[in-house]
Short mmCIF file of C-alpha atoms in Angstrom, two decimals:
data_model
loop_
_atom_site.label_atom_id
_atom_site.label_comp_id
_atom_site.label_asym_id
_atom_site.label_seq_id
_atom_site.Cartn_x
_atom_site.Cartn_y
_atom_site.Cartn_z
CA UNK A 1 -0.11 -0.17 -0.01
CA UNK A 2 1.14 3.45 -0.49
CA UNK A 3 0.63 6.92 1.08
CA UNK A 4 0.42 10.26 0.06
CA UNK A 5 0.88 12.72 2.41
CA UNK A 6 -1.60 15.95 0.57
CA UNK A 7 -2.50 19.55 1.90
CA UNK A 8 -4.79 21.07 -0.47
CA UNK A 9 -6.94 19.88 -3.07
CA UNK A 10 -4.62 20.40 -5.63
CA UNK A 11 -2.52 18.16 -4.89
CA UNK A 12 -4.70 15.44 -4.93
CA UNK A 13 -3.56 13.13 -8.30
CA UNK A 14 -0.88 15.74 -8.38
CA UNK A 15 2.47 14.09 -10.45
CA UNK A 16 4.62 16.22 -8.10
CA UNK A 17 3.42 14.62 -5.06
CA UNK A 18 4.89 11.40 -4.49
CA UNK A 19 4.09 8.25 -2.40
CA UNK A 20 5.82 7.88 0.91
CA UNK A 21 7.41 3.99 1.50
CA UNK A 22 5.46 1.70 0.85
CA UNK A 23 3.64 -0.30 4.59
CA UNK A 24 3.14 -3.72 4.74
CA UNK A 25 -0.52 -4.36 5.60
CA UNK A 26 -0.07 -7.75 6.69
CA UNK A 27 -0.90 -7.06 10.51
CA UNK A 28 -3.92 -5.17 9.78
CA UNK A 29 -5.29 -8.51 8.19
CA UNK A 30 -7.42 -10.98 9.88
CA UNK A 31 -5.88 -15.04 9.65
CA UNK A 32 -2.52 -15.29 8.16
CA UNK A 33 -2.26 -11.29 7.23
CA UNK A 34 -2.78 -11.97 3.23
CA UNK A 35 -4.94 -10.20 0.97
CA UNK A 36 -7.03 -13.31 -1.10
CA UNK A 37 -9.20 -12.82 -4.44
CA UNK A 38 -8.52 -9.76 -5.98
CA UNK A 39 -5.64 -9.49 -9.49
CA UNK A 40 -3.58 -6.68 -10.01
CA UNK A 41 -4.48 -4.67 -6.53
CA UNK A 42 -3.33 -1.34 -5.45
CA UNK A 43 -3.81 0.44 -2.72
CA UNK A 44 -3.39 4.33 -2.75
CA UNK A 45 -4.12 6.34 0.70
CA UNK A 46 -4.47 9.88 0.00
CA UNK A 47 -3.89 11.39 3.85
CA UNK A 48 -4.94 15.06 4.44
CA UNK A 49 -2.71 16.43 6.82
CA UNK A 50 -4.62 19.66 7.26
CA UNK A 51 -7.57 17.54 8.93
CA UNK A 52 -6.26 13.93 9.21
CA UNK A 53 -8.71 12.68 6.74
CA UNK A 54 -8.22 9.44 4.51
CA UNK A 55 -9.47 8.18 1.49
CA UNK A 56 -8.43 5.07 -0.28
CA UNK A 57 -8.35 4.38 -3.75
CA UNK A 58 -8.55 0.74 -4.19
CA UNK A 59 -8.02 -0.64 -7.86
CA UNK A 60 -7.98 -4.57 -9.20
CA UNK A 61 -8.12 -5.95 -12.76
CA UNK A 62 -10.50 -8.73 -11.09
CA UNK A 63 -11.72 -11.03 -8.28
CA UNK A 64 -11.64 -14.54 -7.85
CA UNK A 65 -13.79 -15.97 -5.23
CA UNK A 66 -11.32 -19.00 -4.64
CA UNK A 67 -10.86 -21.28 -1.32
CA UNK A 68 -10.15 -18.48 1.01
CA UNK A 69 -12.92 -16.18 -0.57
CA UNK A 70 -12.12 -12.73 -1.15
CA UNK A 71 -10.28 -10.28 1.47
CA UNK A 72 -13.43 -7.62 2.50
CA UNK A 73 -10.18 -4.90 2.32
CA UNK A 74 -12.70 -1.91 3.50
CA UNK A 75 -13.32 -3.67 7.39
CA UNK A 76 -8.70 -3.89 7.09
CA UNK A 77 -8.58 -0.26 6.37
CA UNK A 78 -11.14 0.76 9.16
CA UNK A 79 -8.84 -1.31 11.68
CA UNK A 80 -6.35 1.17 10.77
CA UNK A 81 -7.86 4.67 9.71
CA UNK A 82 -11.10 3.63 11.79
CA UNK A 83 -13.34 7.03 11.71
CA UNK A 84 -10.85 9.40 9.94
CA UNK A 85 -11.65 7.57 6.20
CA UNK A 86 -13.77 8.18 4.23
CA UNK A 87 -16.18 6.61 1.53
CA UNK A 88 -15.47 8.67 -1.26
CA UNK A 89 -12.82 10.91 -3.45
CA UNK A 90 -15.57 13.66 -3.49
CA UNK A 91 -16.26 13.50 0.47
CA UNK A 92 -12.37 12.95 0.94
CA UNK A 93 -12.06 16.24 -1.33
CA UNK A 94 -14.30 18.20 0.50
CA UNK A 95 -12.60 18.10 4.12
CA UNK A 96 -9.90 20.48 2.85
CA UNK A 97 -12.24 23.40 2.83
CA UNK A 98 -14.84 21.52 6.00
CA UNK A 99 -11.98 20.49 8.11
CA UNK A 100 -9.88 23.49 7.13
CA UNK A 101 -9.17 24.90 10.53
CA UNK A 102 -9.64 21.18 12.57
CA UNK A 103 -5.93 21.45 14.05
CA UNK A 104 -5.85 25.47 14.35
CA UNK A 105 -9.16 24.90 16.72
CA UNK A 106 -7.75 21.79 18.59
CA UNK A 107 -4.37 23.16 19.19
CA UNK A 108 -5.82 26.44 20.61
CA UNK A 109 -5.44 26.17 23.77
CA UNK A 110 -2.09 24.25 23.97
CA UNK A 111 1.12 25.46 25.39
CA UNK A 112 3.74 26.71 23.03
CA UNK A 113 7.17 25.07 24.16
CA UNK A 114 10.58 26.36 22.69
CA UNK A 115 14.08 25.13 22.39
CA UNK A 116 15.51 27.14 24.96
CA UNK A 117 12.76 28.07 27.23
CA UNK A 118 9.11 27.98 27.68
CA UNK A 119 7.19 31.58 27.37
CA UNK A 120 5.25 30.80 30.09
CA UNK A 121 1.28 30.73 27.92
CA UNK A 122 -0.98 28.38 28.48
CA UNK A 123 -3.69 29.30 26.04
CA UNK A 124 -4.48 30.84 22.32
CA UNK A 125 -1.46 28.96 20.98
CA UNK A 126 0.36 30.62 17.90
CA UNK A 127 2.88 29.66 15.29
CA UNK A 128 4.99 32.19 13.98
CA UNK A 129 4.66 31.46 10.40
CA UNK A 130 6.42 30.05 8.33
CA UNK A 131 8.63 28.49 11.69
CA UNK A 132 7.47 25.48 12.70
CA UNK A 133 6.77 25.52 16.77
CA UNK A 134 5.86 23.04 19.53
CA UNK A 135 2.64 23.04 21.26
CA UNK A 136 2.22 20.94 24.35
CA UNK A 137 -1.36 19.24 25.25
CA UNK A 138 -1.92 17.03 28.29
CA UNK A 139 -3.90 14.30 26.92
CA UNK A 140 -7.52 15.21 29.09
CA UNK A 141 -7.37 18.76 28.27
CA UNK A 142 -10.23 19.90 25.94
CA UNK A 143 -9.80 18.21 22.23
CA UNK A 144 -6.70 16.27 23.00
CA UNK A 145 -8.27 13.01 22.93
CA UNK A 146 -10.14 13.76 19.53
CA UNK A 147 -6.90 15.21 18.27
CA UNK A 148 -5.06 11.97 18.95
CA UNK A 149 -7.66 9.57 17.81
CA UNK A 150 -6.80 11.10 14.30
CA UNK A 151 -2.66 10.73 14.79
CA UNK A 152 -3.77 7.26 15.83
CA UNK A 153 -3.47 6.15 11.94
CA UNK A 154 -0.23 7.34 11.01
CA UNK A 155 1.10 5.86 14.28
CA UNK A 156 0.15 2.40 13.28
CA UNK A 157 2.01 2.57 10.24
CA UNK A 158 4.88 5.00 10.48
CA UNK A 159 5.98 3.96 14.07
CA UNK A 160 7.15 1.05 14.28
CA UNK A 161 5.62 -1.84 16.70
CA UNK A 162 4.28 1.18 18.94
CA UNK A 163 0.31 1.02 19.44
CA UNK A 164 -1.84 3.73 21.00
CA UNK A 165 -1.14 5.73 24.07
CA UNK A 166 -4.35 5.52 26.48
CA UNK A 167 -5.91 9.01 26.31
CA UNK A 168 -8.04 7.98 29.70
CA UNK A 169 -4.34 8.61 31.67
CA UNK A 170 -3.86 11.97 32.58
CA UNK A 171 -0.20 11.35 32.84
CA UNK A 172 0.14 11.12 28.75
CA UNK A 173 1.56 14.68 27.01
CA UNK A 174 1.42 15.40 23.47
CA UNK A 175 4.06 17.50 21.90
CA UNK A 176 2.65 18.45 18.37
CA UNK A 177 5.18 20.32 16.06
CA UNK A 178 2.96 22.65 14.24
CA UNK A 179 3.51 24.17 10.87
CA UNK A 180 1.95 27.56 10.20
CA UNK A 181 1.08 29.03 6.45
CA UNK A 182 0.12 32.81 6.06
CA UNK A 183 -2.85 32.33 3.30
CA UNK A 184 -4.94 35.53 2.19
CA UNK A 185 -7.43 34.03 4.57
CA UNK A 186 -6.86 32.79 8.46
CA UNK A 187 -3.24 30.66 8.29
CA UNK A 188 -3.18 27.39 7.73
CA UNK A 189 -2.33 25.56 10.50
CA UNK A 190 -0.99 21.23 10.14
CA UNK A 191 1.01 18.64 11.73
CA UNK A 192 4.15 18.08 10.62
CA UNK A 193 5.20 15.80 13.57
CA UNK A 194 4.76 14.98 17.44
CA UNK A 195 5.97 13.08 20.24
CA UNK A 196 4.16 11.10 23.10
CA UNK A 197 5.87 11.72 26.38
CA UNK A 198 4.26 9.92 29.91
CA UNK A 199 5.11 11.23 32.87
CA UNK A 200 5.68 8.63 36.32
CA UNK A 201 6.53 9.17 39.90
CA UNK A 202 9.57 8.10 41.29
CA UNK A 203 10.31 7.49 44.71
CA UNK A 204 10.58 9.64 47.07
CA UNK A 205 9.52 13.04 45.29
CA UNK A 206 9.95 13.32 41.64
CA UNK A 207 9.24 12.26 38.52
CA UNK A 208 10.38 10.85 35.50
CA UNK A 209 9.58 11.58 31.87
CA UNK A 210 9.71 8.58 29.01
CA UNK A 211 9.56 9.07 25.15
CA UNK A 212 7.01 6.66 23.93
CA UNK A 213 6.15 7.64 20.51
CA UNK A 214 7.96 10.12 18.29
CA UNK A 215 7.08 10.69 14.53
CA UNK A 216 7.75 13.40 11.68
CA UNK A 217 5.84 13.08 8.88
CA UNK A 218 7.80 11.34 6.07
CA UNK A 219 7.00 14.60 3.35
CA UNK A 220 9.01 16.39 6.30
CA UNK A 221 11.33 14.68 7.23
CA UNK A 222 15.45 15.03 6.51
CA UNK A 223 14.98 18.96 7.51
CA UNK A 224 16.21 19.15 10.93
CA UNK A 225 12.72 18.63 12.55
CA UNK A 226 13.45 15.62 14.64
CA UNK A 227 16.18 17.22 16.20
CA UNK A 228 14.35 20.31 17.06
CA UNK A 229 11.13 18.13 18.65
CA UNK A 230 14.02 16.49 20.80
CA UNK A 231 15.48 19.32 22.34
CA UNK A 232 12.31 20.63 23.06
CA UNK A 233 11.50 17.90 24.89
CA UNK A 234 15.23 18.10 26.52
CA UNK A 235 14.68 21.64 27.50
CA UNK A 236 11.48 20.36 29.33
CA UNK A 237 12.59 17.38 30.52
CA UNK A 238 15.84 20.32 32.58
CA UNK A 239 13.07 23.35 32.92
CA UNK A 240 10.62 21.11 34.83
CA UNK A 241 13.60 19.17 36.46
CA UNK A 242 12.04 16.21 36.16
CA UNK A 243 14.53 12.73 37.24
CA UNK A 244 15.57 11.75 34.07
CA UNK A 245 14.76 11.12 29.96
CA UNK A 246 14.01 7.69 29.35
CA UNK A 247 13.11 6.58 25.63
CA UNK A 248 11.17 3.55 25.11
CA UNK A 249 12.04 0.70 22.82
CA UNK A 250 14.03 3.04 20.61
CA UNK A 251 14.43 2.11 16.51
CA UNK A 252 17.56 2.53 15.56
CA UNK A 253 17.29 5.21 13.64
CA UNK A 254 15.92 7.25 16.59
CA UNK A 255 18.67 6.06 18.60
CA UNK A 256 21.48 7.43 16.64
CA UNK A 257 19.95 10.53 16.14
CA UNK A 258 19.33 10.76 19.87
CA UNK A 259 22.46 10.34 20.47
CA UNK A 260 24.10 12.52 18.34
CA UNK A 261 21.89 15.23 20.10
CA UNK A 262 23.13 14.04 23.37
CA UNK A 263 26.80 13.93 22.06
CA UNK A 264 26.99 17.16 21.31
CA UNK A 265 25.24 18.36 24.45
CA UNK A 266 27.55 16.14 26.58
CA UNK A 267 30.51 17.45 24.76
CA UNK A 268 30.14 21.13 26.23
CA UNK A 269 29.03 19.88 29.36
CA UNK A 270 32.37 20.88 31.49
CA UNK A 271 31.69 18.92 34.39
CA UNK A 272 32.56 15.68 33.47
CA UNK A 273 35.51 17.13 30.71
CA UNK A 274 37.92 15.78 33.55
CA UNK A 275 36.56 12.51 33.89
CA UNK A 276 37.14 12.27 29.83
CA UNK A 277 40.57 13.62 29.42
CA UNK A 278 41.45 10.94 32.45
CA UNK A 279 39.79 7.91 30.80
CA UNK A 280 41.72 8.80 27.51
CA UNK A 281 45.06 9.53 29.29
CA UNK A 282 44.70 5.47 31.12
CA UNK A 283 43.63 4.39 26.88
CA UNK A 284 46.57 5.60 25.90
CA UNK A 285 49.22 5.15 28.64
CA UNK A 286 50.22 1.59 26.76
CA UNK A 287 48.83 -1.67 24.94
CA UNK A 288 45.74 -2.46 26.73
CA UNK A 289 45.25 -5.24 24.39
CA UNK A 290 47.52 -7.20 25.64
CA UNK A 291 46.90 -7.00 29.34
CA UNK A 292 45.07 -9.94 30.91
CA UNK A 293 42.82 -7.46 32.89
CA UNK A 294 41.34 -4.67 30.91
CA UNK A 295 40.19 -1.81 33.36
CA UNK A 296 36.66 -1.30 32.78
CA UNK A 297 36.74 2.46 31.17
CA UNK A 298 33.37 3.50 32.39
CA UNK A 299 32.34 7.10 33.73
CA UNK A 300 32.97 7.34 37.49
CA UNK A 301 29.21 7.40 39.75
CA UNK A 302 29.16 10.61 40.62
CA UNK A 303 30.03 11.94 36.33
CA UNK A 304 27.02 9.73 35.47
CA UNK A 305 24.78 11.78 38.48
CA UNK A 306 25.86 15.41 37.14
CA UNK A 307 25.06 14.74 33.82
CA UNK A 308 21.68 12.92 34.82
CA UNK A 309 20.72 15.79 37.50
CA UNK A 310 21.94 18.80 34.79
CA UNK A 311 21.09 17.27 31.34
CA UNK A 312 18.38 14.64 31.82
CA UNK A 313 20.14 11.82 30.25
CA UNK A 314 19.70 8.23 31.73
CA UNK A 315 22.74 6.28 32.97
CA UNK A 316 21.81 3.71 30.25
CA UNK A 317 22.23 6.43 27.36
CA UNK A 318 24.81 7.98 28.66
CA UNK A 319 26.91 4.95 29.47
CA UNK A 320 26.69 4.69 25.40
CA UNK A 321 27.59 8.34 24.72
CA UNK A 322 30.56 7.47 27.31
CA UNK A 323 32.07 5.40 24.82
CA UNK A 324 32.11 7.53 21.99
CA UNK A 325 33.44 10.69 23.58
CA UNK A 326 36.29 8.75 24.28
CA UNK A 327 36.65 8.05 20.67
CA UNK A 328 36.59 11.43 19.44
CA UNK A 329 38.94 12.64 22.33
CA UNK A 330 41.97 9.78 21.03
CA UNK A 331 44.10 11.26 18.42
CA UNK A 332 45.09 10.18 16.56
CA UNK A 333 42.50 7.44 16.61
CA UNK A 334 43.99 5.05 14.26
CA UNK A 335 47.15 5.07 17.01
CA UNK A 336 44.45 3.64 19.67
CA UNK A 337 42.23 1.81 17.57
CA UNK A 338 43.58 -1.51 18.41
CA UNK A 339 42.95 -0.33 22.75
CA UNK A 340 40.11 0.49 22.10
CA UNK A 341 38.38 -2.08 20.71
CA UNK A 342 39.55 -3.72 23.40
CA UNK A 343 37.96 -1.79 25.59
CA UNK A 344 34.69 -1.71 23.01
CA UNK A 345 34.83 -5.68 23.24
CA UNK A 346 35.29 -5.79 27.30
CA UNK A 347 31.83 -3.99 27.00
CA UNK A 348 30.42 -5.76 24.86
CA UNK A 349 31.00 -8.65 26.65
CA UNK A 350 30.02 -7.41 30.29
CA UNK A 351 26.43 -6.25 28.41
CA UNK A 352 25.89 -9.92 27.36
CA UNK A 353 26.69 -11.44 31.29
CA UNK A 354 23.76 -8.31 32.28
CA UNK A 355 26.65 -6.55 34.41
CA UNK A 356 26.30 -3.31 35.72
CA UNK A 357 28.56 -0.73 37.35
CA UNK A 358 26.99 0.47 39.92
CA UNK A 359 27.49 -0.18 43.87
CA UNK A 360 26.66 -3.73 45.66
CA UNK A 361 23.06 -4.69 45.17
CA UNK A 362 21.06 -6.87 47.12
CA UNK A 363 19.87 -10.57 45.10
CA UNK A 364 17.22 -12.95 45.94
CA UNK A 365 18.43 -16.81 45.25
CA UNK A 366 15.70 -19.44 45.35
CA UNK A 367 17.68 -21.94 48.11
CA UNK A 368 16.68 -25.64 48.84
CA UNK A 369 14.68 -26.01 52.26
CA UNK A 370 12.44 -28.22 53.57
CA UNK A 371 9.73 -25.10 54.01
CA UNK A 372 7.25 -23.92 51.41
CA UNK A 373 9.43 -23.34 48.20
CA UNK A 374 7.80 -19.89 48.34
CA UNK A 375 9.43 -18.56 51.40
CA UNK A 376 12.99 -20.36 50.83
CA UNK A 377 15.59 -17.60 49.61
CA UNK A 378 18.27 -16.00 50.89
CA UNK A 379 19.53 -11.96 49.96
CA UNK A 380 22.83 -11.10 49.39
CA UNK A 381 25.25 -8.30 47.79
CA UNK A 382 27.26 -9.15 45.43
CA UNK A 383 30.35 -8.76 45.25
CA UNK A 384 32.71 -5.58 43.24
CA UNK A 385 29.67 -3.60 43.33
CA UNK A 386 28.45 -6.19 39.80
CA UNK A 387 25.24 -8.29 40.45
CA UNK A 388 25.51 -12.07 40.31
CA UNK A 389 23.77 -13.90 37.24
CA UNK A 390 22.95 -16.89 38.03
CA UNK A 391 21.17 -17.65 34.81
CA UNK A 392 23.33 -16.89 32.44
CA UNK A 393 23.48 -19.36 29.31
CA UNK A 394 26.59 -19.93 27.33
CA UNK A 395 27.19 -21.90 24.29
CA UNK A 396 29.98 -24.42 24.73
CA UNK A 397 31.07 -23.92 21.70
CA UNK A 398 34.24 -21.65 22.40
CA UNK A 399 35.11 -20.50 18.52
CA UNK A 400 31.36 -19.96 18.04
CA UNK A 401 31.03 -17.73 21.21
CA UNK A 402 33.96 -15.42 20.31
CA UNK A 403 32.79 -15.55 16.56
CA UNK A 404 29.31 -13.78 17.67
CA UNK A 405 31.32 -12.06 20.46
CA UNK A 406 33.19 -10.51 17.69
CA UNK A 407 30.20 -9.55 15.13
CA UNK A 408 28.46 -7.75 18.03
CA UNK A 409 31.57 -5.92 19.04
CA UNK A 410 31.86 -5.00 15.21
CA UNK A 411 28.37 -3.61 14.75
CA UNK A 412 28.85 -1.60 18.02
CA UNK A 413 31.62 -0.16 16.71
CA UNK A 414 29.97 1.06 13.81
CA UNK A 415 27.47 2.83 15.20
CA UNK A 416 29.93 5.02 17.36
CA UNK A 417 31.71 5.82 14.11
CA UNK A 418 28.97 6.68 12.21
CA UNK A 419 27.98 9.10 15.48
CA UNK A 420 31.41 10.59 15.89
CA UNK A 421 31.50 11.02 11.94
CA UNK A 422 28.12 12.84 12.05
CA UNK A 423 28.98 15.25 15.10
CA UNK A 424 32.80 15.73 13.98
CA UNK A 425 31.43 17.89 10.88
CA UNK A 426 32.05 21.53 11.96
CA UNK A 427 28.60 23.37 11.88
CA UNK A 428 26.74 20.98 10.37
CA UNK A 429 22.52 20.64 11.45
CA UNK A 430 21.27 17.50 11.90
CA UNK A 431 18.43 16.60 9.19
CA UNK A 432 16.43 14.57 10.44
#
């Protein structure tokens, strides 16, 4: 199925408007996820980026009522688009006029957010002409639930593995990337991207932010809008002093973007520069790859805490960035690449074993007992600040183990180099 995002009826069927990457619909069809009974089937879905209504243009050469029958395409499409899909093309074309002010009306009570600071306004959100702005709405506020219901088809189609959020849970917030276009009549508002953020409690008195969904519409990707949206979210986390910002199951592409942004933030964060210098100095002293015991080269706990408290970057993300920060500080990198690879190999091996760098942790372990099994356990602290792992399954074929480890290390190095190359280009703006 091909999807086409259009903002005017003149763009419908225009040769200048290209379809986005075809979308796999298998998960939306009942049974085995296949379409039966059609020859030469083509489905093009037009999506009105002004009102978020849609229309499916379905063509086929013929139908054959075989053993599997003929798939009900309309029902399958309604599973995706629900009430946003209209029956006829004429009805779809009418939405450009009848629903012209839908987005503007929906976000009128939202709060305008900025990358530098919030402006404090909570009503009558306005957008600077031609300059995309981010408007925040609590999911329980007027219009937010209705607006999100029209965004759900975009979530299902373009956000891998994502499901709609619970609009009855007031802890959800929408951050809507809005573009305003000046016209002879009233200005035209359209959504070019959005993210859904969940705030949840952390004992004893803090909140955490979890980014669950983020999307820049395909027609607007590659223009730096995704990076701007993340800058706004990062600033909100700092301004509102949450505990940290986490991301729920980020895609590989988004993780790359996120890491590039965080690396630039960390490179200008002076409190951790001595720690980076110390790590680099140790690494460049001598052949680590020849040593039996390689130092961990993980940041000190106080550096992790400073980054979390000041930048709201969570520990897991900071550890990923730390490897890249060291890589960027090695000069010339070719001279130290062997030792650096040994460090990354050690990190990857540790990741596989599920160990951590924090202080000793308590662990519950079942023990033989004459009492009820559910009541028989001991609690102990592991040594050396690492959690003992009693459930690690290791392949007994050592050559295979080493080959798998080598492949994982090569993949990690590749990711590190990609980010380092991106952020090293002076003055480059991330176009995502």
